[in-house]
Short mmCIF file of C-alpha atoms and ligand atoms in Angstrom, two decimals:
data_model
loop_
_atom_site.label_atom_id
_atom_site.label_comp_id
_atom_site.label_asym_id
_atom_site.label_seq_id
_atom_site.Cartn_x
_atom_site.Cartn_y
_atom_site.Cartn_z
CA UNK B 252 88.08 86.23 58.62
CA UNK B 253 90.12 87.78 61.37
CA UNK B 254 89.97 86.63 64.99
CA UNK B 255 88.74 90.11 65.54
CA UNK B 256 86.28 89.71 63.01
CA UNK B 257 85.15 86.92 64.24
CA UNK B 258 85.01 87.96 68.05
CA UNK B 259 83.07 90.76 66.43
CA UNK B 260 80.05 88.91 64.99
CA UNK B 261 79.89 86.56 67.80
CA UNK B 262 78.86 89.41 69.62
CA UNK B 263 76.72 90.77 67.30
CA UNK B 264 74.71 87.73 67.30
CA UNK B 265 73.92 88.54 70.89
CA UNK B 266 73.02 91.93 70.06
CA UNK B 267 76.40 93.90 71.08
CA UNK B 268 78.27 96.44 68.88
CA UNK B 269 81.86 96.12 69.83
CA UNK B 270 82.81 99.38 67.87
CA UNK B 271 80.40 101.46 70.13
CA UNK B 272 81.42 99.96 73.51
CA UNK B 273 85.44 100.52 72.64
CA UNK B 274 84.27 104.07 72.02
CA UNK B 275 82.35 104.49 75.20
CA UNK B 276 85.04 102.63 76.99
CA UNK B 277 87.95 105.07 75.78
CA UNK B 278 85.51 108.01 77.10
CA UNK B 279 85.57 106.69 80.51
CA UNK B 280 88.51 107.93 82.74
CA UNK B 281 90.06 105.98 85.30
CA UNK B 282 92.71 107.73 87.85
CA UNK B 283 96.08 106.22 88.59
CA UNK B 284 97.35 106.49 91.79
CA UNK B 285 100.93 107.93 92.33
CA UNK B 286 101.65 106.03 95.55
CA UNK B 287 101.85 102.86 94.14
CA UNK B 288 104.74 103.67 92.86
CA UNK B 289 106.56 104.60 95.67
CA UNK B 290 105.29 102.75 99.03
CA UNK B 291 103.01 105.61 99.98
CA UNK B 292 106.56 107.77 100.80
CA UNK B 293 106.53 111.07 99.02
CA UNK B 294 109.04 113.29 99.58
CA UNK B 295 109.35 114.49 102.61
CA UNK B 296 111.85 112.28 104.32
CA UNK B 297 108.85 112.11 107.18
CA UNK B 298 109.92 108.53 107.74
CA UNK B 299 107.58 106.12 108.52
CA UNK B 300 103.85 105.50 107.30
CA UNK B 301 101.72 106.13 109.51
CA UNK B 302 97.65 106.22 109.75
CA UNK B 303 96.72 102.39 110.05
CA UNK B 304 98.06 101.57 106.63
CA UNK B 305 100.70 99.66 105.79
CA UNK B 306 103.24 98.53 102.60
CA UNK B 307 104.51 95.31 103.13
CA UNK B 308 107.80 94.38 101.12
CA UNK B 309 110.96 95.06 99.75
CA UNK B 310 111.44 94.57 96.30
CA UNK B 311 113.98 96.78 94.76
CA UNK B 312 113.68 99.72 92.52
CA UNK B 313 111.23 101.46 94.51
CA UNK B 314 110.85 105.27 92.72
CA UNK B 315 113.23 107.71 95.54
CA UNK B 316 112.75 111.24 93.45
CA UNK B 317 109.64 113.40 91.86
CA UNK B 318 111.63 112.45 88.88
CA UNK B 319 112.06 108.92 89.18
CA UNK B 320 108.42 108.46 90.07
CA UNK B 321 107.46 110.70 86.89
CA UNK B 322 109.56 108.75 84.60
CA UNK B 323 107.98 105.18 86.30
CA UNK B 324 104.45 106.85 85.54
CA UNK B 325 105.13 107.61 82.55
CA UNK B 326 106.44 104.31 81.90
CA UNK B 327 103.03 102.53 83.23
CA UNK B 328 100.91 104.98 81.58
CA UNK B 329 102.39 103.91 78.38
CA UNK B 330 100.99 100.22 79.35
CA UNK B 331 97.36 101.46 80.13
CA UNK B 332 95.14 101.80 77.51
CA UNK B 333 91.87 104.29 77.13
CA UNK B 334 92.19 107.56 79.26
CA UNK B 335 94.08 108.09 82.65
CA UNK B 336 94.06 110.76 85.44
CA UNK B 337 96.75 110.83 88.03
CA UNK B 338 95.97 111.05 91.62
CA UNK B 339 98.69 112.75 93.60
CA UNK B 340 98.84 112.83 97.70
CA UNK B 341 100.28 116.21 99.79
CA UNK B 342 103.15 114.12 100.85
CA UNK B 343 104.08 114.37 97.25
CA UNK B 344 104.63 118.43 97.18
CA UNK B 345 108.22 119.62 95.67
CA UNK B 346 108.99 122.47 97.54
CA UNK B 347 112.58 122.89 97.31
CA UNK B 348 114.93 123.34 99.94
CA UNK B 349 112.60 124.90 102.02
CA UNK B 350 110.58 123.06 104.14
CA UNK B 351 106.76 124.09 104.02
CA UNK B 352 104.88 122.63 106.54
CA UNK B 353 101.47 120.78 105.20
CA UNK B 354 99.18 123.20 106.52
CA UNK B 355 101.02 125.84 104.54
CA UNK B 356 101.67 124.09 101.04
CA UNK B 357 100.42 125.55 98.42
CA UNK B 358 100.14 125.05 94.49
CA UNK B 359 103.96 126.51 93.74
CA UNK B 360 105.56 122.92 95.27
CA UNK B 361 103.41 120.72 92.73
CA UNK B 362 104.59 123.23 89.33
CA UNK B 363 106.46 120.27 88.10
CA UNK B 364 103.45 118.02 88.12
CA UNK B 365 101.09 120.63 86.89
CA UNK B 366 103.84 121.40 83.79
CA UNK B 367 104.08 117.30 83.49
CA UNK B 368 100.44 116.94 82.95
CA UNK B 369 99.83 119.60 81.03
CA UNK B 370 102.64 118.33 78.90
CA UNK B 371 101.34 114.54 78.78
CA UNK B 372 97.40 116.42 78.63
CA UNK B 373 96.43 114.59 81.55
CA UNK B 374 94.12 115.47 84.67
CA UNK B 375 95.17 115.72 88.03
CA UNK B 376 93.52 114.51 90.98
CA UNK B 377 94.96 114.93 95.13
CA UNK B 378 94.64 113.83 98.44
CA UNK B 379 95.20 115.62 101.80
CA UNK B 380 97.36 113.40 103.54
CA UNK B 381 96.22 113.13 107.09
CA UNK B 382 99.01 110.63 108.24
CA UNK B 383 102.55 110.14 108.40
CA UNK B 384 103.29 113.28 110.19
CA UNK B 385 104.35 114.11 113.89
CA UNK B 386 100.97 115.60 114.12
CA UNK B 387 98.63 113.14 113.70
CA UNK B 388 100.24 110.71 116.64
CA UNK B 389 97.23 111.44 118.45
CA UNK B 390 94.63 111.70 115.46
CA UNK B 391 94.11 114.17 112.86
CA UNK B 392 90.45 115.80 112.21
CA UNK B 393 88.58 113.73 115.10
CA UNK B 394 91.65 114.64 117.71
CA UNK B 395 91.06 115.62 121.13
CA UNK B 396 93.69 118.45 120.76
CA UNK B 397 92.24 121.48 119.74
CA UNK B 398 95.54 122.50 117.85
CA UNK B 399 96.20 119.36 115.77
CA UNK B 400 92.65 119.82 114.50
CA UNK B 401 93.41 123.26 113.81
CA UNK B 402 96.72 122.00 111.73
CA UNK B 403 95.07 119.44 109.57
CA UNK B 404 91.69 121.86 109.07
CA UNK B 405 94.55 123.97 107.71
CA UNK B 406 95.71 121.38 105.71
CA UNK B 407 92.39 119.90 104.54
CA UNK B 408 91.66 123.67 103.54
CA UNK B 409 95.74 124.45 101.59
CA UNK B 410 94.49 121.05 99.70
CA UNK B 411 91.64 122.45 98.44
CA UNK B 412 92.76 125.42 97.08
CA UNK B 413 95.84 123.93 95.72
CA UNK B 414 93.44 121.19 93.45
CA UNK B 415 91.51 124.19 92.81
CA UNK B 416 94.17 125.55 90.84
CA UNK B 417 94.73 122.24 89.25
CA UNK B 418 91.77 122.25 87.53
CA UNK B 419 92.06 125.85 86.73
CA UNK B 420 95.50 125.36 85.27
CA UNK B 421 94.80 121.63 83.71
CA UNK B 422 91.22 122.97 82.52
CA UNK B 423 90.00 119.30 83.57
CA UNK B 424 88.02 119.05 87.10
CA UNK B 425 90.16 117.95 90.29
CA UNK B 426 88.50 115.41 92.31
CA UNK B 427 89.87 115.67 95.93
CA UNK B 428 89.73 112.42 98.84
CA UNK B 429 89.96 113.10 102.17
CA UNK B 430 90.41 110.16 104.03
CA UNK B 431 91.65 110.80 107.64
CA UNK B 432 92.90 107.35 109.86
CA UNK B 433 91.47 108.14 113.19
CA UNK B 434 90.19 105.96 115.13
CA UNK B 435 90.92 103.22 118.15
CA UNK B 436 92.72 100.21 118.95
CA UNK B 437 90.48 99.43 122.17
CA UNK B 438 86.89 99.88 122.20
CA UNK B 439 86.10 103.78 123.14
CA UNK B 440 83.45 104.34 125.82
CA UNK B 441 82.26 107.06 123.59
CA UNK B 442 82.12 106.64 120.12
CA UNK B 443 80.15 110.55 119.93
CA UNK B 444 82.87 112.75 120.67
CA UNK B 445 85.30 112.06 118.20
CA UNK B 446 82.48 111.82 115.34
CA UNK B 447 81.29 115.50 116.61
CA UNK B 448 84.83 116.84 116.32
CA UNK B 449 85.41 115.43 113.03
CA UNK B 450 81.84 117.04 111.88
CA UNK B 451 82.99 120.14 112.92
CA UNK B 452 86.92 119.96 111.72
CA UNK B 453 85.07 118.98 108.29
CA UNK B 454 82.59 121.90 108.13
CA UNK B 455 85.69 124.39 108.45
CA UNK B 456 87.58 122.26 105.48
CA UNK B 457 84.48 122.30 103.30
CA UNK B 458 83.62 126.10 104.50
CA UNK B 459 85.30 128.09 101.66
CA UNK B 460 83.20 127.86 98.25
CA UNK B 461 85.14 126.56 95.59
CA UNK B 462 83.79 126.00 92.19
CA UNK B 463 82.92 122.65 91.63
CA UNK B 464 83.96 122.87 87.43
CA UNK B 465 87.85 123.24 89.19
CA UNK B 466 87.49 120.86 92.62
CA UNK B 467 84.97 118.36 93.84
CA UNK B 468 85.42 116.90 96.61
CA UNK B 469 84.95 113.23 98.19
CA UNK B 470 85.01 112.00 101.33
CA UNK B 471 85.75 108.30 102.46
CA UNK B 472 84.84 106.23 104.76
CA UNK B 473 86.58 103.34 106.36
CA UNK B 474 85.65 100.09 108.79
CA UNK B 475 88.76 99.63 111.04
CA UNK B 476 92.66 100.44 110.71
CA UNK B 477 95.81 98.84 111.80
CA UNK B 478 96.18 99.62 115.11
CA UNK B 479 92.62 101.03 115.31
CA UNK B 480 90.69 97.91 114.91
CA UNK B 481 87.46 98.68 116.86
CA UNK B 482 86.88 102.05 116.27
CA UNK B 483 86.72 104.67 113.45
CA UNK B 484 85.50 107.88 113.45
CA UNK B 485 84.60 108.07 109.66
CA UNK B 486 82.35 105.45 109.68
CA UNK B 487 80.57 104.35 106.19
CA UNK B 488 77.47 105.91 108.27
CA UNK B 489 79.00 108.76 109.20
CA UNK B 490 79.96 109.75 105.48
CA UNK B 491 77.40 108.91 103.82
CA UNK B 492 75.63 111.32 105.73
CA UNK B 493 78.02 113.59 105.97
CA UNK B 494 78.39 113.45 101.94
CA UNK B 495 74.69 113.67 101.38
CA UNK B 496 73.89 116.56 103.91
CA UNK B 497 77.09 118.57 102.08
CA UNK B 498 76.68 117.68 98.59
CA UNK B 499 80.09 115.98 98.65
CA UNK B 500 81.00 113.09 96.89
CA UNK B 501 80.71 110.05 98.91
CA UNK B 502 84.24 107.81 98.55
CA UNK B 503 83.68 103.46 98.56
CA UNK B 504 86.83 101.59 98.79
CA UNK B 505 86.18 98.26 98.08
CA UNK B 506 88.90 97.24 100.66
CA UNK B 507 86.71 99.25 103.63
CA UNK B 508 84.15 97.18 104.66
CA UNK B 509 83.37 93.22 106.39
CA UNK B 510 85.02 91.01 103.80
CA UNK B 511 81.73 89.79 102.35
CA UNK B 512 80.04 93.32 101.85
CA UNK B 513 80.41 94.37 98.21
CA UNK B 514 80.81 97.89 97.78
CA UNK B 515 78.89 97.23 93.98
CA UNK B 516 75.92 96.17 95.46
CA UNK B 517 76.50 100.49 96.94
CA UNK B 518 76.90 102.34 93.79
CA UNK B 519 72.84 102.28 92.93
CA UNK B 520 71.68 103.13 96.45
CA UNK B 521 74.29 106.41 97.47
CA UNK B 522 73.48 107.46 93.38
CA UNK B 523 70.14 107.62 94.95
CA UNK B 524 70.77 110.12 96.86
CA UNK B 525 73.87 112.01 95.47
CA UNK B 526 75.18 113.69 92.54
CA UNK B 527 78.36 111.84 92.38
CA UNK B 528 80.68 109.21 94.17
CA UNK B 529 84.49 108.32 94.14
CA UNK B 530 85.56 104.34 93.98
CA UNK B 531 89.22 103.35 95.40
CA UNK B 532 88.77 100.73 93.31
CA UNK B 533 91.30 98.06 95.62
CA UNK B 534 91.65 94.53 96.84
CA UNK B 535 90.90 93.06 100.54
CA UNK B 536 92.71 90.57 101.81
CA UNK B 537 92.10 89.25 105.21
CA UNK B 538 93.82 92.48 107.20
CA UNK B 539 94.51 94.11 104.23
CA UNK B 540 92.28 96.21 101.80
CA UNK B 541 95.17 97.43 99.47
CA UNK B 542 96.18 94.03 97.39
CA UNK B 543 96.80 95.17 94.16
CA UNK B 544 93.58 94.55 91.62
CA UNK B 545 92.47 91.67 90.23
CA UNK B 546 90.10 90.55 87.92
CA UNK B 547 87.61 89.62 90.55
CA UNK B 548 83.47 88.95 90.03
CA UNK B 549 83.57 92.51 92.74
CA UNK B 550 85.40 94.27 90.30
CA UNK B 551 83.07 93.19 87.58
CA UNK B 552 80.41 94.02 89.43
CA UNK B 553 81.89 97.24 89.92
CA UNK B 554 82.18 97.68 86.22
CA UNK B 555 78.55 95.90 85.39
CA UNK B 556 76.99 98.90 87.70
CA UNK B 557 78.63 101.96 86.06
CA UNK B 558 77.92 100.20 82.25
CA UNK B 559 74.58 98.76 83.01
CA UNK B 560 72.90 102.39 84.69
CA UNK B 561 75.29 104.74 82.62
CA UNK B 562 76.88 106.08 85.25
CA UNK B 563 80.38 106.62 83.06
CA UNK B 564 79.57 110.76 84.78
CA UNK B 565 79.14 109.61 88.28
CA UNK B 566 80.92 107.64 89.26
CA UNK B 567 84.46 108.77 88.99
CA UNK B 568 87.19 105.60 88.85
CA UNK B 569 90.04 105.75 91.13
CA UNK B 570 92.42 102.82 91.83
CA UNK B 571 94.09 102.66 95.45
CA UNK B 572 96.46 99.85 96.29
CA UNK B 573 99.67 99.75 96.83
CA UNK B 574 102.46 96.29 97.14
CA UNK B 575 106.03 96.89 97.44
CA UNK B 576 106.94 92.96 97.50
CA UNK B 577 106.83 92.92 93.04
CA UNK B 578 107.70 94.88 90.46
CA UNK B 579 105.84 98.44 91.09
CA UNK B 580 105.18 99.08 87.92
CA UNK B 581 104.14 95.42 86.79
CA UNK B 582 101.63 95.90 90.24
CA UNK B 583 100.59 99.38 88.67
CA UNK B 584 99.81 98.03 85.78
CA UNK B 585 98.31 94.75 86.59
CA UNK B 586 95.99 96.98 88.35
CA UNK B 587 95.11 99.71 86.37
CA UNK B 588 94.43 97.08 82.85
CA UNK B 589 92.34 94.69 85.28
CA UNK B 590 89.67 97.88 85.61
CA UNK B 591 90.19 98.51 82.43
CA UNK B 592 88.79 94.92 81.14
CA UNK B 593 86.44 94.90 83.24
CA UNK B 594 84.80 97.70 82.36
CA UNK B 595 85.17 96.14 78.26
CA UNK B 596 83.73 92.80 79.89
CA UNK B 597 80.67 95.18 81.02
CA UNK B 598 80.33 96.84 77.77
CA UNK B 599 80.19 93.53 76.17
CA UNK B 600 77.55 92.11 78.09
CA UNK B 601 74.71 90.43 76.24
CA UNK B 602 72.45 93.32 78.20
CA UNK B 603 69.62 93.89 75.98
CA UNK B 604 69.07 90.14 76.20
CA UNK B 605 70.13 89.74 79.44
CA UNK B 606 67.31 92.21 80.91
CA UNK B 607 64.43 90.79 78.29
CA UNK B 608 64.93 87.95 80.43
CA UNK B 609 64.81 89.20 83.65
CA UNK B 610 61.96 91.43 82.92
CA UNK B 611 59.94 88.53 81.90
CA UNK B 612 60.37 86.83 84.82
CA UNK B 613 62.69 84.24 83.15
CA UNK B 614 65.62 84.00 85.48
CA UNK B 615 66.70 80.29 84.38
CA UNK B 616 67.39 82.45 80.88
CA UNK B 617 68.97 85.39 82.98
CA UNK B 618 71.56 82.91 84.87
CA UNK B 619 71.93 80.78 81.71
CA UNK B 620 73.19 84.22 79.94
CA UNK B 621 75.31 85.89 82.69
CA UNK B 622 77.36 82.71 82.66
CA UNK B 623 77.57 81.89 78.94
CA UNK B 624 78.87 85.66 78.64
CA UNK B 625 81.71 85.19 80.47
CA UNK B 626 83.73 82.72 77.87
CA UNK B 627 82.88 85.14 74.86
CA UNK B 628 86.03 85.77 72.99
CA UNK B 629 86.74 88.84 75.14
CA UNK B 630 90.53 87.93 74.81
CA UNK B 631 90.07 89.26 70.65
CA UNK B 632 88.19 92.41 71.37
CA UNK B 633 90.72 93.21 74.68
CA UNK B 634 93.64 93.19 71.83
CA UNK B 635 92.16 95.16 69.17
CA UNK B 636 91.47 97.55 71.69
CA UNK B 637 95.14 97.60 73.35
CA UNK B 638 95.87 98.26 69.63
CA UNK B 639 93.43 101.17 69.12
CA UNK B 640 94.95 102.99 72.19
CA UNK B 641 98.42 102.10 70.94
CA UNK B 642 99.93 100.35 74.09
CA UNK B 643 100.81 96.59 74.08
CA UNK B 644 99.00 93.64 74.81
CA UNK B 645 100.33 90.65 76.94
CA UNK B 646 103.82 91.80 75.53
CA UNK B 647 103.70 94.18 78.19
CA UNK B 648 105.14 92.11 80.71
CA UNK B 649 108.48 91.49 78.82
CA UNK B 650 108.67 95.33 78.65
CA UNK B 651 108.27 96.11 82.24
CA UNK B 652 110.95 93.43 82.53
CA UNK B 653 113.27 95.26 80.31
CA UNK B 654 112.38 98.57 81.94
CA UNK B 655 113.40 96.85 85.84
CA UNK B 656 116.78 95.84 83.63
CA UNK B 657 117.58 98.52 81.92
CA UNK B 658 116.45 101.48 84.74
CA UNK B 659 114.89 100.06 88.14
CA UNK B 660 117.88 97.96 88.86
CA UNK B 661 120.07 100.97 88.87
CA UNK B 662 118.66 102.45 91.73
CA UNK B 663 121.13 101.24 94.72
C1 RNT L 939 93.37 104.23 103.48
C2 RNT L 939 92.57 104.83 102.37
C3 RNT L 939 93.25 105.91 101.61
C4 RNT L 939 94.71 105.61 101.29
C5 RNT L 939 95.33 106.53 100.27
C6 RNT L 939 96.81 106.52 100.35
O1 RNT L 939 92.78 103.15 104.03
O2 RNT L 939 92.13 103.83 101.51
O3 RNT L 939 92.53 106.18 100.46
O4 RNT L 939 94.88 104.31 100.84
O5 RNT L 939 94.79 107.78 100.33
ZN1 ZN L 940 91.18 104.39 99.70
#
């Protein structure tokens, strides 16, 4: 017998079919994001990153060009098994030599990513980017200046149409995050205001119709920023109110809230009482909620909510972290394969039996399970599907090391 055979009918002894959860897993999309690959830059030559994020490190080989950061991509992609969407930001717009200002861009400066996905077949997803400008010094959507909130409602609305015509063009729905920084450093002495301009900047984004089979969109909330530590105007109240009186998608970061709130233990209650939500699936770490992703019991839980109430529809995956002090891609990957197995290590879950037991009141049986599930030969399953979707298994990491050899290393 195999190992894979064997892995198999261990798990059928518990009542799991491994065939039907590879095939549910490979259904399930899960969107790459294109900043980890770059330190959140783009290519605008804006300079620094702003907005109350921040990439630490240094590591060499960052991607400098559209094309270099298409070629990494491609690259990591080629690591990632089951099906990937890529999740662009404004600040990555090709516009030429011309400079088009962000409240003006529109789908022409992203036809080289629209022709590269069509050519790999892949979906797109986008971003407004609210920070790193000379505008948004004093806030973006929620600022006290009538005319920067008139320049990023532009924006928010140029976004819009231009993932609108990604979906048209891709024939795969756009899924669009708008995440603006503002916020305070110092405790406000009124915390209204700025949540009423936001409200009303976001009605005028959200005012024009689009159809939702080309562009949904999400918005996301956040608990404090660098540099705006007591105070943020997108609140996790104030969107997922926001989200539910709109009929947007409501956006959980996992890196957004007080380090022992779980954004899993979310996903059932906002389902309750909307359509659809976006995950930045991410890492917090003290300060930071952008660590690259690891397999964590959060992001199982994660995964155990979307497998367990089959929400593989609604909830749409998105990964958001970003470390510039290791190997991009390696971080990319790392990332993007840890979501992947978790989402396996849900699908393998003893659950029939599992539930049995906790609808009979027998939670000694319930624990007893949940723990004895986690040191099922995953590892055997995890391969065979690697091999299914034709990408490598732990070999991986000796080809991301011949990749920073043969191509990162050039880049002086
Ligand atoms: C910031 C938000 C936001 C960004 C990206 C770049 O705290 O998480 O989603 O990380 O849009
Ligand atoms: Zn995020």
């Amino acid at each position: 017998m195999s190992n894979y055979e064997y892995a198999k009918s261990v798990y059928a002894s518990l009542g799991v079919d491994v065939e039907k959860a590879m095939d549910r897993l490979a259904a399930i999309p899960v969107s790459l994001h294109c900043w980890q690959g770059d330190d959140v830059s783009g290519f605008e030559n804006s300079g620094e990153l702003s907005g109350g994020i921040a990439v630490t490190g240094n590591y060499p080989g960052r991607a400098r060009t559209p094309q270099e950061l298409r070629a990494d991509l491609d690259f990591a992609l080629s690591l990632i098994p089951g099906t990937s969407r890529v999740n662009l930001h404004a600040l990555y717009a090709e516009c030429g030599n011309k400079k088009v200002e962000r409240n003006e861009l529109t789908a022409d400066c992203f036809a080289n990513w629209i022709d590269w996905a069509k050519a790999k077949d892949i979906a797109l997803d986008f971003n407004p980017s609210y920070f790193s400008h000379p505008m948004a010094e004093s806030g973006t959507l929620a600022s006290p200046d009538a005319a920067v909130r008139k320049f990023w409602v532009e924006h928010g609305i140029a976004c819009r149409r231009i993932a609108a015509e990604f979906g048209r063009q891709l024939g795969k729905t756009c899924v669009t995050n708008h995440w603006c920084p503002d916020g305070s450093k110092d405790t406000p002495f009124d915390r209204l205001a700025p949540r009423e301009r936001l409200m009303e900047s976001l009605d005028a984004v959200f005012a024009e119709d689009i159809d939702k089979k080309l562009n949904l969109d999400a918005v996301e909330s956040k608990l404090f920023g660098i540099g705006a530590e007591s105070f943020t105007a997108g609140s996790h109240e104030f969107y997922m109110g926001y989200a539910i009186k709109k009929g947007l998608l409501l956006c959980l970061d996992a890196g957004h809230f007080h380090p022992t709130e779980l954004i899993s233990d979310k996903i059932s209650s906002a389902l309750m009482f909307l359509d659809d939500i976006l995950l930045h699936v991410s890492r917090g770490v003290r300060w930071d909620s952008d660590h690259v992703v690891t397999l964590t019991d959060e992001l199982q839980g994660i995964a155990d909510e979307i497998i367990r109430h089959n929400y593989d529809k609604r909830v749409h995956i998105g990964l958001d972290y970003f470390d510039g002090s290791i190997n991009r891609i390696a971080a990319w990957v790392t990332g993007a394969r840890n979501m992947q197995k978790a989402l396996l290590r849900s699908l393998l879950e003893p659950a029939q039996l599992i539930a049995e037991a906790e609808q009979s009141g027998n939670f000694a049986k319930r624990l007893a399970l949940m723990e004895e599930s986690r040191t099922l030969p995953f590892h055997e399953i995890w391969n065979a599907y690697c091999e299914r979707c034709n990408v490598p298994g732990i070999s991986w990491i000796s080809e991301v090391g011949k990749y920073e050899n043969d191509v990162l290393s050039l880049r002086k």
